[in-house]
mmCIF file of C-alpha atoms in Angstrom:
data_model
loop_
_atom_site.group_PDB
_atom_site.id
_atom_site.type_symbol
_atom_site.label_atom_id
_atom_site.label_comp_id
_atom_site.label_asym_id
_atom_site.label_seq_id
_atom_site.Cartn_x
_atom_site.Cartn_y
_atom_site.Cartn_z
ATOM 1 C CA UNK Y 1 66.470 60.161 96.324
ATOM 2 C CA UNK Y 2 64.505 57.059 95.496
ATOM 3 C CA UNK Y 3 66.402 54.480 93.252
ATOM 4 C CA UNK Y 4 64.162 56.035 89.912
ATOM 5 C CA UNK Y 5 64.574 59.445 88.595
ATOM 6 C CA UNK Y 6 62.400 61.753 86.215
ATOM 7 C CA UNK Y 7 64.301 62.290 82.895
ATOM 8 C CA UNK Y 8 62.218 65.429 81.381
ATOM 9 C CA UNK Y 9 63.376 65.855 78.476
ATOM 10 C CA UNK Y 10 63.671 69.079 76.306
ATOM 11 C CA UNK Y 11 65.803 67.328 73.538
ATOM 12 C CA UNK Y 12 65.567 70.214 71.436
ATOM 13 C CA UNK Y 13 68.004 72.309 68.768
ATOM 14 C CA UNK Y 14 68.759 75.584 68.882
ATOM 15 C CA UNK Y 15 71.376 78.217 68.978
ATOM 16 C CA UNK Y 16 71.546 79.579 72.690
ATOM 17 C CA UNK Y 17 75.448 79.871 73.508
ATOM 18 C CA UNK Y 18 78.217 82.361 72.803
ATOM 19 C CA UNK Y 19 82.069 81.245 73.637
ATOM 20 C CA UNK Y 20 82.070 82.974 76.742
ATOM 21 C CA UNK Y 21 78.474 82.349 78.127
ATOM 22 C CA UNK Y 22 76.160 80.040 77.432
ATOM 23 C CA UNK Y 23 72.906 78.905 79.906
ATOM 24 C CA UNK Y 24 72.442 76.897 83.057
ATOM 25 C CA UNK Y 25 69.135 76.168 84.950
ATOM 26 C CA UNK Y 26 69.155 78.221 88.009
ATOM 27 C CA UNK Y 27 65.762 78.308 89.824
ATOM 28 C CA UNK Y 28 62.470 75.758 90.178
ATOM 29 C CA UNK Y 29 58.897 77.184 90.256
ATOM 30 C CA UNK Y 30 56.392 74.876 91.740
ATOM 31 C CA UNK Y 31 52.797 76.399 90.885
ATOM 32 C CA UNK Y 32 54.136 80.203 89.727
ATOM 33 C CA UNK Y 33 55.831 80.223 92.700
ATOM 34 C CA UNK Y 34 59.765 80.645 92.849
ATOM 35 C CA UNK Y 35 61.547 78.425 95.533
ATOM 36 C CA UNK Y 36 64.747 80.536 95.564
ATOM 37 C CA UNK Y 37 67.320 80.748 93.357
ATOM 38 C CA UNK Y 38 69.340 77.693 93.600
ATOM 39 C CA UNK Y 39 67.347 76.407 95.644
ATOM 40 C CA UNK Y 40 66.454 72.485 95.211
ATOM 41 C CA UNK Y 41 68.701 72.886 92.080
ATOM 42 C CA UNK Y 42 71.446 70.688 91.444
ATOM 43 C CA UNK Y 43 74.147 72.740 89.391
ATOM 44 C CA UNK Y 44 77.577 73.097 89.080
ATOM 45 C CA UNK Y 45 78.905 75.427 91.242
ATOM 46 C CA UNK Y 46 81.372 77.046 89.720
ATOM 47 C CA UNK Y 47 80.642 80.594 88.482
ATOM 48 C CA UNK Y 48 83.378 80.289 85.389
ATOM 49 C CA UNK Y 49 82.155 77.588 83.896
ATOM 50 C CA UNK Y 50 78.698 76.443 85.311
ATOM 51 C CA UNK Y 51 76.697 77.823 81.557
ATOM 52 C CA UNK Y 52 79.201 75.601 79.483
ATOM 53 C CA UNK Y 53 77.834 72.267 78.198
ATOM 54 C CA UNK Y 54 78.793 68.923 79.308
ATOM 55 C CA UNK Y 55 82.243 67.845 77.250
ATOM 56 C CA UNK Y 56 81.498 64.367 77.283
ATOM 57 C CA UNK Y 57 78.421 62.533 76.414
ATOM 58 C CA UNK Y 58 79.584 59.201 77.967
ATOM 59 C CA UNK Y 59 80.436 61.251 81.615
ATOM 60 C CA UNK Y 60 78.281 60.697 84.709
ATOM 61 C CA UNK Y 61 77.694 65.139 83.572
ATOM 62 C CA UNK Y 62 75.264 63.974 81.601
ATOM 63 C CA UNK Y 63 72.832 63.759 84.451
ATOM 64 C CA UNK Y 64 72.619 66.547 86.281
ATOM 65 C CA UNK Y 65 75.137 68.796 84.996
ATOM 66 C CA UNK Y 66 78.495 69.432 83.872
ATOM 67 C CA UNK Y 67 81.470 69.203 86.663
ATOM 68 C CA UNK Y 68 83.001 71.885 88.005
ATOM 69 C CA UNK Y 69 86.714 72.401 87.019
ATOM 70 C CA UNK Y 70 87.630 72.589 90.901
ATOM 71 C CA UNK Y 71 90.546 70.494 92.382
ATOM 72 C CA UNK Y 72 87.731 67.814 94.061
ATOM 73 C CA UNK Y 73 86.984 64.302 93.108
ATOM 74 C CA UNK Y 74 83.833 63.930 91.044
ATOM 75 C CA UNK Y 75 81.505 61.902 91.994
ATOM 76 C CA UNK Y 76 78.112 61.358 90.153
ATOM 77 C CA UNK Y 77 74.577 62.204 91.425
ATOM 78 C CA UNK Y 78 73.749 58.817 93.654
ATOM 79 C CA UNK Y 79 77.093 59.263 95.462
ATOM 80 C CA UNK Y 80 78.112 61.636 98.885
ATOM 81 C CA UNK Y 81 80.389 63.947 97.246
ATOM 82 C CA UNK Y 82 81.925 66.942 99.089
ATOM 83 C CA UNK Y 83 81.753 69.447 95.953
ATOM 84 C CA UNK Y 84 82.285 69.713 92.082
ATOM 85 C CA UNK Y 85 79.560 68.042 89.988
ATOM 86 C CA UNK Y 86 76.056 69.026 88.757
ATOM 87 C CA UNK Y 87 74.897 65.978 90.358
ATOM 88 C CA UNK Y 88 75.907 66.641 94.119
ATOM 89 C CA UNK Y 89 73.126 66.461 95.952
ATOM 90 C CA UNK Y 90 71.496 69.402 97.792
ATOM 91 C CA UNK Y 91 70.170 70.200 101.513
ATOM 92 C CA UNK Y 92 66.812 70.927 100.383
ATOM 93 C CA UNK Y 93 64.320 68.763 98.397
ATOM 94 C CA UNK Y 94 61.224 71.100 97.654
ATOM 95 C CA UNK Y 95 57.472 69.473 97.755
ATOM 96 C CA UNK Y 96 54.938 69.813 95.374
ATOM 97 C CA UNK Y 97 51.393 68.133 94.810
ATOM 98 C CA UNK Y 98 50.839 65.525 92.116
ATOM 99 C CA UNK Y 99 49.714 67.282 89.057
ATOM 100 C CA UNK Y 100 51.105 70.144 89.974
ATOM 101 C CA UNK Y 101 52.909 72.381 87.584
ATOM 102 C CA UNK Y 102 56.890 72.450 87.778
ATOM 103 C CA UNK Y 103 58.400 75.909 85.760
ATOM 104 C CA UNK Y 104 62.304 75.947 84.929
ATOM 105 C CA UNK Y 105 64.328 78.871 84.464
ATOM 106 C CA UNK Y 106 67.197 79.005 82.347
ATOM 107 C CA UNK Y 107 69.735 82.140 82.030
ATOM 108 C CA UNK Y 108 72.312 83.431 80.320
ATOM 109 C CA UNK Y 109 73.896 84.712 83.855
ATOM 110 C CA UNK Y 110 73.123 82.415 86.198
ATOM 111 C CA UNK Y 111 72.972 85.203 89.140
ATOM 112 C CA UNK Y 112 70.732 87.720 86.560
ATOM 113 C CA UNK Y 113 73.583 89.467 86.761
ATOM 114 C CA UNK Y 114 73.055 90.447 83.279
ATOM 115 C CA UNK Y 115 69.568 89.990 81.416
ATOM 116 C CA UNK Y 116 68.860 86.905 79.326
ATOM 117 C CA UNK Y 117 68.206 83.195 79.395
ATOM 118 C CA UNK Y 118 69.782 81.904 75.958
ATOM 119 C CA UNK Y 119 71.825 83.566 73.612
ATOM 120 C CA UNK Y 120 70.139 83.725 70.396
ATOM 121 C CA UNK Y 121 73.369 84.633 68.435
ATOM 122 C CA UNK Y 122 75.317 81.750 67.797
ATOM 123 C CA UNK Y 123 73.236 80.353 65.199
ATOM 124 C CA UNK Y 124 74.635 81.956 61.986
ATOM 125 C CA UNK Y 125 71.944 82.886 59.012
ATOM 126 C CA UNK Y 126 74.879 82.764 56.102
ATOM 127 C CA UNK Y 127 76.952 80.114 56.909
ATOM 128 C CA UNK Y 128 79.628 81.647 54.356
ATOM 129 C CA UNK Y 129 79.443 84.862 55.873
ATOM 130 C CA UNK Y 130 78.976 84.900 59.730
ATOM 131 C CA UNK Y 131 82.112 84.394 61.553
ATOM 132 C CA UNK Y 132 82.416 80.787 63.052
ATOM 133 C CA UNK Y 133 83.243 81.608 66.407
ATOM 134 C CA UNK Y 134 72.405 55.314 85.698
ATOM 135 C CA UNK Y 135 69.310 53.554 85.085
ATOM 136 C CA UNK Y 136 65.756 54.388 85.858
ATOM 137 C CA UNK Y 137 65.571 57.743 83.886
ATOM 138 C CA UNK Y 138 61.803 58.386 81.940
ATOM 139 C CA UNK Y 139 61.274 60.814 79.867
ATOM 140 C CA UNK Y 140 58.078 63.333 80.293
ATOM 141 C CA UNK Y 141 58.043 65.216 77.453
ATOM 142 C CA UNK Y 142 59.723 66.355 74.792
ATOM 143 C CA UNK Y 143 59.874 69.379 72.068
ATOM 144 C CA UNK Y 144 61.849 70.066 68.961
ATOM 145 C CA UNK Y 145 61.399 71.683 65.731
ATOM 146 C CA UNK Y 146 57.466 73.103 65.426
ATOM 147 C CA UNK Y 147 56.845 72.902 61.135
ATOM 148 C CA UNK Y 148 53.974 75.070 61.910
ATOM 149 C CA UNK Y 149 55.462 77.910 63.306
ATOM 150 C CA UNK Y 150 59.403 77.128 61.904
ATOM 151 C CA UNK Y 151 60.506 77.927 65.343
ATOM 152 C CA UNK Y 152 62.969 75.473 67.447
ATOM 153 C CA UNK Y 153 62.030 74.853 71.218
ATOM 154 C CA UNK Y 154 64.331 76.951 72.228
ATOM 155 C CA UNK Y 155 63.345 79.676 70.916
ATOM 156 C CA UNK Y 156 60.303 79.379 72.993
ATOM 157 C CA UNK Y 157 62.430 79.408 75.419
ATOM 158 C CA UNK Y 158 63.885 82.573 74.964
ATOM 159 C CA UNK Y 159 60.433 83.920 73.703
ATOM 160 C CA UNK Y 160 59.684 82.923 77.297
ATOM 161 C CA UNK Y 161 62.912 84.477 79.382
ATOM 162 C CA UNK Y 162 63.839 81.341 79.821
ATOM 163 C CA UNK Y 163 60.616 79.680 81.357
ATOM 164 C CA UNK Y 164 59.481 75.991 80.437
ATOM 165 C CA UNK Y 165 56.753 74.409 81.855
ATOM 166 C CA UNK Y 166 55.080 71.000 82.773
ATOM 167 C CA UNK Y 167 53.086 69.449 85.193
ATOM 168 C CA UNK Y 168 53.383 66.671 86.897
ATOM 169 C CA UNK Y 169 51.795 63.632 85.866
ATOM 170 C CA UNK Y 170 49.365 62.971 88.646
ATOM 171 C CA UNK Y 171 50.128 58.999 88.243
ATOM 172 C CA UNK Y 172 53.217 59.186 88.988
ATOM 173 C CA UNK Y 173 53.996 58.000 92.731
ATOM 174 C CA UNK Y 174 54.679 59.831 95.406
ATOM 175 C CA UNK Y 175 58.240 60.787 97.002
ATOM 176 C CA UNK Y 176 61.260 61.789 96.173
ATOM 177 C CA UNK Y 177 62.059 62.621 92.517
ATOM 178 C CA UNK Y 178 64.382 64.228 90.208
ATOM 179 C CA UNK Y 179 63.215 66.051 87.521
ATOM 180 C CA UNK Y 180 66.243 66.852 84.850
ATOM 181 C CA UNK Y 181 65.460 69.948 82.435
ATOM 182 C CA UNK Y 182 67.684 69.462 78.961
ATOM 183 C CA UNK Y 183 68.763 71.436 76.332
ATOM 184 C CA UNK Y 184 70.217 70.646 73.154
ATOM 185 C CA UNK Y 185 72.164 72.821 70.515
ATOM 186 C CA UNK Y 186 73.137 71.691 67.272
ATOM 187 C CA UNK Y 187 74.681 75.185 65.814
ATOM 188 C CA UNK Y 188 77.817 72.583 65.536
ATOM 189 C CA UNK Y 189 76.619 69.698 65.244
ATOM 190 C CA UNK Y 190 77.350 69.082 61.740
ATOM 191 C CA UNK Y 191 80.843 69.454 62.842
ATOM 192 C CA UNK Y 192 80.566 66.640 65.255
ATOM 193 C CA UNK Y 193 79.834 69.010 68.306
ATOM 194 C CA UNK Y 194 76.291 68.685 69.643
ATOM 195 C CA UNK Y 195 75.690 70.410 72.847
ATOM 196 C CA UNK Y 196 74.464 69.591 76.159
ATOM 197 C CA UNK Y 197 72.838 71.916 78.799
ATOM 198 C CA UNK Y 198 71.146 69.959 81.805
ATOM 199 C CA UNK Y 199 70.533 70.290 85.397
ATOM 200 C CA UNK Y 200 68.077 68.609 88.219
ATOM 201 C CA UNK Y 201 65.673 69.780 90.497
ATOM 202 C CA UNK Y 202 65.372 67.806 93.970
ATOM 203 C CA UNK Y 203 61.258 67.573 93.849
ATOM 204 C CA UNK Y 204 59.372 65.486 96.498
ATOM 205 C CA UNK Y 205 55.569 64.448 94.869
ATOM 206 C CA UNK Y 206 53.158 65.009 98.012
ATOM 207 C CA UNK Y 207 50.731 61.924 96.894
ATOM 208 C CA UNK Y 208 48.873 58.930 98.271
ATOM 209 C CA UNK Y 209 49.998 56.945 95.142
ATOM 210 C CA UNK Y 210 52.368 54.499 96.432
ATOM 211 C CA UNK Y 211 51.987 51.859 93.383
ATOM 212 C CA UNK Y 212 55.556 51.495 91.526
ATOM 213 C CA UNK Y 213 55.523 52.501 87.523
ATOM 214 C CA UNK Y 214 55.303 49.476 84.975
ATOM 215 C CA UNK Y 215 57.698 51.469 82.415
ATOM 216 C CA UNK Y 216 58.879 49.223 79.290
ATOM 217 C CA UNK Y 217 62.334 48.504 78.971
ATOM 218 C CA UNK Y 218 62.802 51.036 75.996
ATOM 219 C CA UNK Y 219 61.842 53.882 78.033
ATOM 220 C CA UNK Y 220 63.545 53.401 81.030
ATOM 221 C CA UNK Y 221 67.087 54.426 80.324
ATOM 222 C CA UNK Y 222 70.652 54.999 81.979
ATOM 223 C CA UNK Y 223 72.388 58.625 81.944
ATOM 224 C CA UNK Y 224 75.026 58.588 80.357
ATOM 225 C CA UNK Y 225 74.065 55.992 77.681
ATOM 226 C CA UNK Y 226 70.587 57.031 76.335
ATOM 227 C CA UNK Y 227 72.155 59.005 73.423
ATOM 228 C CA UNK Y 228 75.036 58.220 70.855
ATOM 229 C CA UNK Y 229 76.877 60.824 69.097
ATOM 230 C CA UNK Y 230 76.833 59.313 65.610
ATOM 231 C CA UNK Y 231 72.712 59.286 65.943
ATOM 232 C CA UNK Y 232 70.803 61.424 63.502
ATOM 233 C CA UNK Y 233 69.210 63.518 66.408
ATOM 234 C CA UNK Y 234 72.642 64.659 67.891
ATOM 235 C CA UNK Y 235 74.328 64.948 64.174
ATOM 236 C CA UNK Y 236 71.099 67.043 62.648
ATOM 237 C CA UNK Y 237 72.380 70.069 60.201
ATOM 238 C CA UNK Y 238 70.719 72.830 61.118
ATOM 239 C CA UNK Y 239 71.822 74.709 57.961
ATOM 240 C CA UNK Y 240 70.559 72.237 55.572
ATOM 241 C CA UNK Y 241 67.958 70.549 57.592
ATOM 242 C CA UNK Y 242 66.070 67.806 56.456
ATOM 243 C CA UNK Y 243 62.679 67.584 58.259
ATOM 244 C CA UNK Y 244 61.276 66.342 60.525
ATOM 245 C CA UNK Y 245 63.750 66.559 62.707
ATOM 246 C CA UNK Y 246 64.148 62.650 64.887
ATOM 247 C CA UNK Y 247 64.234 63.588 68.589
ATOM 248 C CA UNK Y 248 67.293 61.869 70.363
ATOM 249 C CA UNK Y 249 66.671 59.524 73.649
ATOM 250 C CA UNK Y 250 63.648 56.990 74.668
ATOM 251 C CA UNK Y 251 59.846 58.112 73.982
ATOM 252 C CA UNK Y 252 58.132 60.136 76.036
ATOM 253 C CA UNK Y 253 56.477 57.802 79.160
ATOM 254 C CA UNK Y 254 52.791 58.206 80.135
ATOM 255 C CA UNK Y 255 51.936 57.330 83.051
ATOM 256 C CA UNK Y 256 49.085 55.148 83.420
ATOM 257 C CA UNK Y 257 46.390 56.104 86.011
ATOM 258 C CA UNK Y 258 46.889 54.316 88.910
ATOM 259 C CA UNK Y 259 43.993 53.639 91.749
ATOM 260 C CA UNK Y 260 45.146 54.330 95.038
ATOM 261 C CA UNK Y 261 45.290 51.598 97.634
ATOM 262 C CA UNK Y 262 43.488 51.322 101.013
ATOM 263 C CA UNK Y 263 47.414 50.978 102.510
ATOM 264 C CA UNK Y 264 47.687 54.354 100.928
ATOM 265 C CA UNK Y 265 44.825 56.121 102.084
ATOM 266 C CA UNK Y 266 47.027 58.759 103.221
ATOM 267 C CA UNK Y 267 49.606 60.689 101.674
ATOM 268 C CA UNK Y 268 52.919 60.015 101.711
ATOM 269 C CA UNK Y 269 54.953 62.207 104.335
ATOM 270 C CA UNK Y 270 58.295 64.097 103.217
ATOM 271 C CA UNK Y 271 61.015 63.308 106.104
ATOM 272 C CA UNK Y 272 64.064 64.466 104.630
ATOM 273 C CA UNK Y 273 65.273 67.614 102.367
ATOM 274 C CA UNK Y 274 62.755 69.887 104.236
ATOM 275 C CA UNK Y 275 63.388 73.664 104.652
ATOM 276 C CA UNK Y 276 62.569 74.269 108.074
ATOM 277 C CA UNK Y 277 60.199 76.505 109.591
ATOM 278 C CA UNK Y 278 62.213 78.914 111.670
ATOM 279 C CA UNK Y 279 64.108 80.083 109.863
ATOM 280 C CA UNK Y 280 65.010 83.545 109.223
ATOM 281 C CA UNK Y 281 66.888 84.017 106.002
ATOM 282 C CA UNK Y 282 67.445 81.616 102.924
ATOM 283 C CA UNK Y 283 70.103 81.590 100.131
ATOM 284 C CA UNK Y 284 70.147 78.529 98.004
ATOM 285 C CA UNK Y 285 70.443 75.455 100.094
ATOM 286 C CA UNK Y 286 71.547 77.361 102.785
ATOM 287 C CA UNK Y 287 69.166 78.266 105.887
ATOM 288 C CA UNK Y 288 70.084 81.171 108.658
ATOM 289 C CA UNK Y 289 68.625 80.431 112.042
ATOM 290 C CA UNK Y 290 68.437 82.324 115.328
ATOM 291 C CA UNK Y 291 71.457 82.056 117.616
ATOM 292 C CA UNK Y 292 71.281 81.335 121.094
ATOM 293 C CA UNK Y 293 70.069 83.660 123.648
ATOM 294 C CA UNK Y 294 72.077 85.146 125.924
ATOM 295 C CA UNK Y 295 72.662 87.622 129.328
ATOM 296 C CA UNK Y 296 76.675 87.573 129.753
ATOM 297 C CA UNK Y 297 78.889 89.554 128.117
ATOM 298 C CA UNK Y 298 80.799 86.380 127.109
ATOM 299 C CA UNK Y 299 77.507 84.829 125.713
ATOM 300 C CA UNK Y 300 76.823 87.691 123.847
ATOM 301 C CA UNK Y 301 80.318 87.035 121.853
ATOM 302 C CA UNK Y 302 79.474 83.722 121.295
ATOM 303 C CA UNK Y 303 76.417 84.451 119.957
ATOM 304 C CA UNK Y 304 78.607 86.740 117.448
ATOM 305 C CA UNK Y 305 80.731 84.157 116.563
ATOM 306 C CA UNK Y 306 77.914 81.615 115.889
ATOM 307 C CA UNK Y 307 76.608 84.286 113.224
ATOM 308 C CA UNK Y 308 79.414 85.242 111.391
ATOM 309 C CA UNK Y 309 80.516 80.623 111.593
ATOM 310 C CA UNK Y 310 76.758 80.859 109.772
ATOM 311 C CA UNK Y 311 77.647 83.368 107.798
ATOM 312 C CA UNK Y 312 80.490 81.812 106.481
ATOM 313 C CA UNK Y 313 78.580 78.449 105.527
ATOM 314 C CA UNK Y 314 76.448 80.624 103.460
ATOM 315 C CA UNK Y 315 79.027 81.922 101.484
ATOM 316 C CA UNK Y 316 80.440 78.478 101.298
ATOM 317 C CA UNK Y 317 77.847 76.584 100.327
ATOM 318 C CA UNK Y 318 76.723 79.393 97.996
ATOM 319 C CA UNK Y 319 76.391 78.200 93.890
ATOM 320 C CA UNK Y 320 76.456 80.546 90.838
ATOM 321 C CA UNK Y 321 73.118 81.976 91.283
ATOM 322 C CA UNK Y 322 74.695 84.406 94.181
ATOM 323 C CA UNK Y 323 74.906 85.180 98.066
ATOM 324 C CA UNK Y 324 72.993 88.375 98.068
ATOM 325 C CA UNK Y 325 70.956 86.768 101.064
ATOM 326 C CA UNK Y 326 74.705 85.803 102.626
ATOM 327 C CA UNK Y 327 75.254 89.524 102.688
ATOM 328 C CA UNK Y 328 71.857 90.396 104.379
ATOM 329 C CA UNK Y 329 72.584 87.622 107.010
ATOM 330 C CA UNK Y 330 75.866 89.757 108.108
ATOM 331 C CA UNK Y 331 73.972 92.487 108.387
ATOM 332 C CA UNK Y 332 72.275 90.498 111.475
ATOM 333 C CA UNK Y 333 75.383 89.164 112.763
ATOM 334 C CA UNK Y 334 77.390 92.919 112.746
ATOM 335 C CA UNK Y 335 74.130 93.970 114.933
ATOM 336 C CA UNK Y 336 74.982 90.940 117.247
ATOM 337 C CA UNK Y 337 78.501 92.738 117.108
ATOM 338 C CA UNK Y 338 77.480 96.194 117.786
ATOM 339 C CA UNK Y 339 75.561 95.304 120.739
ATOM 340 C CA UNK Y 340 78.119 93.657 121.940
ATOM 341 C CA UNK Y 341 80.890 96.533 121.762
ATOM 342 C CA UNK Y 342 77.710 98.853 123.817
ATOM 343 C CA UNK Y 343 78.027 96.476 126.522
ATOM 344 C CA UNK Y 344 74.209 95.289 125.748
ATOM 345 C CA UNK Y 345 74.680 91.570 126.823
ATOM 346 C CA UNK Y 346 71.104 90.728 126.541
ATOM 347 C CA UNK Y 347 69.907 89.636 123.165
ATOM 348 C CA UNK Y 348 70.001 88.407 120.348
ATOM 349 C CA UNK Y 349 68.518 91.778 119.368
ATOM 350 C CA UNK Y 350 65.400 91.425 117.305
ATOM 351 C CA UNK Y 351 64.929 87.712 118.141
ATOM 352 C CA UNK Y 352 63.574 85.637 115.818
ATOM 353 C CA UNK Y 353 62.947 87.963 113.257
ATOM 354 C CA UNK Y 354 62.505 87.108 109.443
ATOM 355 C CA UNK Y 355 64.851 88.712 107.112
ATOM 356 C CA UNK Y 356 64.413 90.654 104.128
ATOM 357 C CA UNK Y 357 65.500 88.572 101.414
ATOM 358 C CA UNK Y 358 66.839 89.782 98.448
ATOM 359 C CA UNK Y 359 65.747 87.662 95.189
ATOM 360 C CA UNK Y 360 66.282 88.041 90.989
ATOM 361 C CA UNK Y 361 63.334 90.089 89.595
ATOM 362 C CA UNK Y 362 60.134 87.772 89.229
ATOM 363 C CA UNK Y 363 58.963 87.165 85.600
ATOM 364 C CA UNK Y 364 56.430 89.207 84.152
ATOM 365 C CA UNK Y 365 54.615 85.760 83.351
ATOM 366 C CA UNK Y 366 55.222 81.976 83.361
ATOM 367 C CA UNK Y 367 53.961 80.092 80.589
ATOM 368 C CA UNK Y 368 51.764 77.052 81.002
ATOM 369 C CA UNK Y 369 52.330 73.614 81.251
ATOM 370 C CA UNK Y 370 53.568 72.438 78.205
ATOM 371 C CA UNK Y 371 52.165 68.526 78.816
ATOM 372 C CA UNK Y 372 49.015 69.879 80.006
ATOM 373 C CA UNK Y 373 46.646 67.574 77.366
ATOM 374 C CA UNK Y 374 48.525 64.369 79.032
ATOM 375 C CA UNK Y 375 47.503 65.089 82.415
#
């Protein structure tokens, strides 16, 4: 990723966890159109605790996500970890224009497993009564407590099924970028317990803008360190609020325009992080692709055994949002199997056939761009 990130942040307050589940981002849109769940998404990957919020504000979590409680080393974002963290990068980096419109989807269960984006429960109406159960970051855009319509951002949110929108600010260069959805709860944080949801997508900005961002120093910050647990933002009683409510981290960065170059007549070319062509079924960060051809009985076996050795990379590399697609690939690699046991040593069969893949209901609609005025 290039040595700048995005920082978009929804420092918002709300309610949106119970103690057993709370809400993790699980799936980029780029122009109403889903990419895959999990796919370009850098999350933790374990299914027990990826909803929880990050522990620590002072932890390298607080960029992309909160670690996984696996027995790996964690590593932050920038570095080549083998597994564990939010910030372990991913194969796939997904491409979208400048200005175009980036949608993040939040849920309850991160493989929609269950209905829901953010629990609307925790926040209690009678406090008396209701049980108490690096550097370079910029940040987009911002939403917190509306007067107008008493609602918090998240509540949109969850008005929304968990859909935020914004689009890309068409001065911002081109390359790769990584755009950080945040959310915020304060149902505790009069106790000293504010709450932290994050994530990042891996986004590469298809643009002939190559001129670098003149961002002042107060609003280019590092993660962790752009918040403080004793500031009012992160300390804000929700029960007896005093209003408005002072939004936590830098100001919101807008872009200047910026006048393309003659050196950058043409736009800049995405080399790595693409999802190739070819292939046949997709599950996260995880392509399948045709196996070898083969005439032999013994070829035929090794083409098997290549499918199920993909097969098992799927499932491997597979994050909370689910292997359905995993289980469709096998489907493909029995054939291989059965063709084999029939004594029909001249395949693959169905060669170079797409998949069916099997993906979380769409939404009935995506909201707009919430930036769109600043384009």
């Amino acid at each position: 990723m290039k040595h700048f990130a995005s920082l978009f942040g929804l420092a918002v307050a709300a309610s949106i966890a119970t103690v057993d589940a709370h809400t993790v981002f699980t799936t980029l849109f780029i122009n109403d159109v889903s990419q895959g769940d999990g796919t370009c998404v850098r999350m933790n990957m374990d299914p027990q605790s990826c909803t929880d919020p990050v522990a620590d504000l002072d932890s390298d979590d607080m960029a992309c996500g909160r670690a996984a409680l696996l027995p790996y080393i964690r590593f932050w974002y920038l570095a080549n970890s083998r597994l564990g963290t939010g910030g372990k990068p991913v194969a796939f980096t997904c491409p979208a224009p400048a200005g175009g419109k980036l949608t993040f989807q939040w849920r309850l269960w991160a493989d929609a497993e269950q209905p829901g984006a953010l629990d609307p429960s925790h926040k209690v109406k009678d406090m008396q009564k209701d049980p108490a159960a690096g550097p370079g970051w910029i940040k987009l855009w911002e939403d917190g407590y509306n007067s107008s319509s008493g609602k918090w951002c998240t509540e949109k949110v969850i008005d929304n099924d968990g859909l935020m929108s914004i689009n890309i600010p068409k001065s911002l260069p081109g390359g790769n970028w990584l755009f950080r959805p945040e959310l915020l709860a304060l149902h505790d944080a009069d106790k000293g317990d504010p709450q932290f949801y994050t994530g990042c997508a891996q986004v590469f900005i298809e643009s002939r803008n190559a001129a670098p961002l003149n961002v002042p120093k107060d609003q280019s910050v590092s993660i962790p360190g752009y918040v403080r647990s004793d500031e009012p933002a992160l300390s804000f009683n929700i029960y007896e609020p005093q209003y408005p409510y002072p939004m936590p981290g830098p100001k919101v960065y807008e872009p200047a325009k910026s006048k393309v170059s003659a050196a950058s007549h043409m736009a800049i070319k995405q080399t790595e992080g693409k999802i190739p062509s070819d292939y046949l079924i997709k599950n996260a960060n995880w392509v399948g692709v045709e196996v070898p051809d083969y005439s032999t009985e013994d070829g035929c076996w090794q083409a098997a055994w290549a499918c199920w050795e993909q097969a098992q990379e799927c499932y491997d590399s597979a994050p909370p949002t689910g292997s359905a697609n995993c289980r469709v690939w096998e489907k493909k690699c029995d054939d291989i199997n059965a063709a084999c046991n029939a004594l029909e040593f001249t395949g693959p069969p169905n060669k170079g056939q797409r998949l069916r893949e099997k993906e979380s209901a769409p939404p009935i609609s995506i909201p707009g761009a919430a930036n769109a005025a600043r384009r």
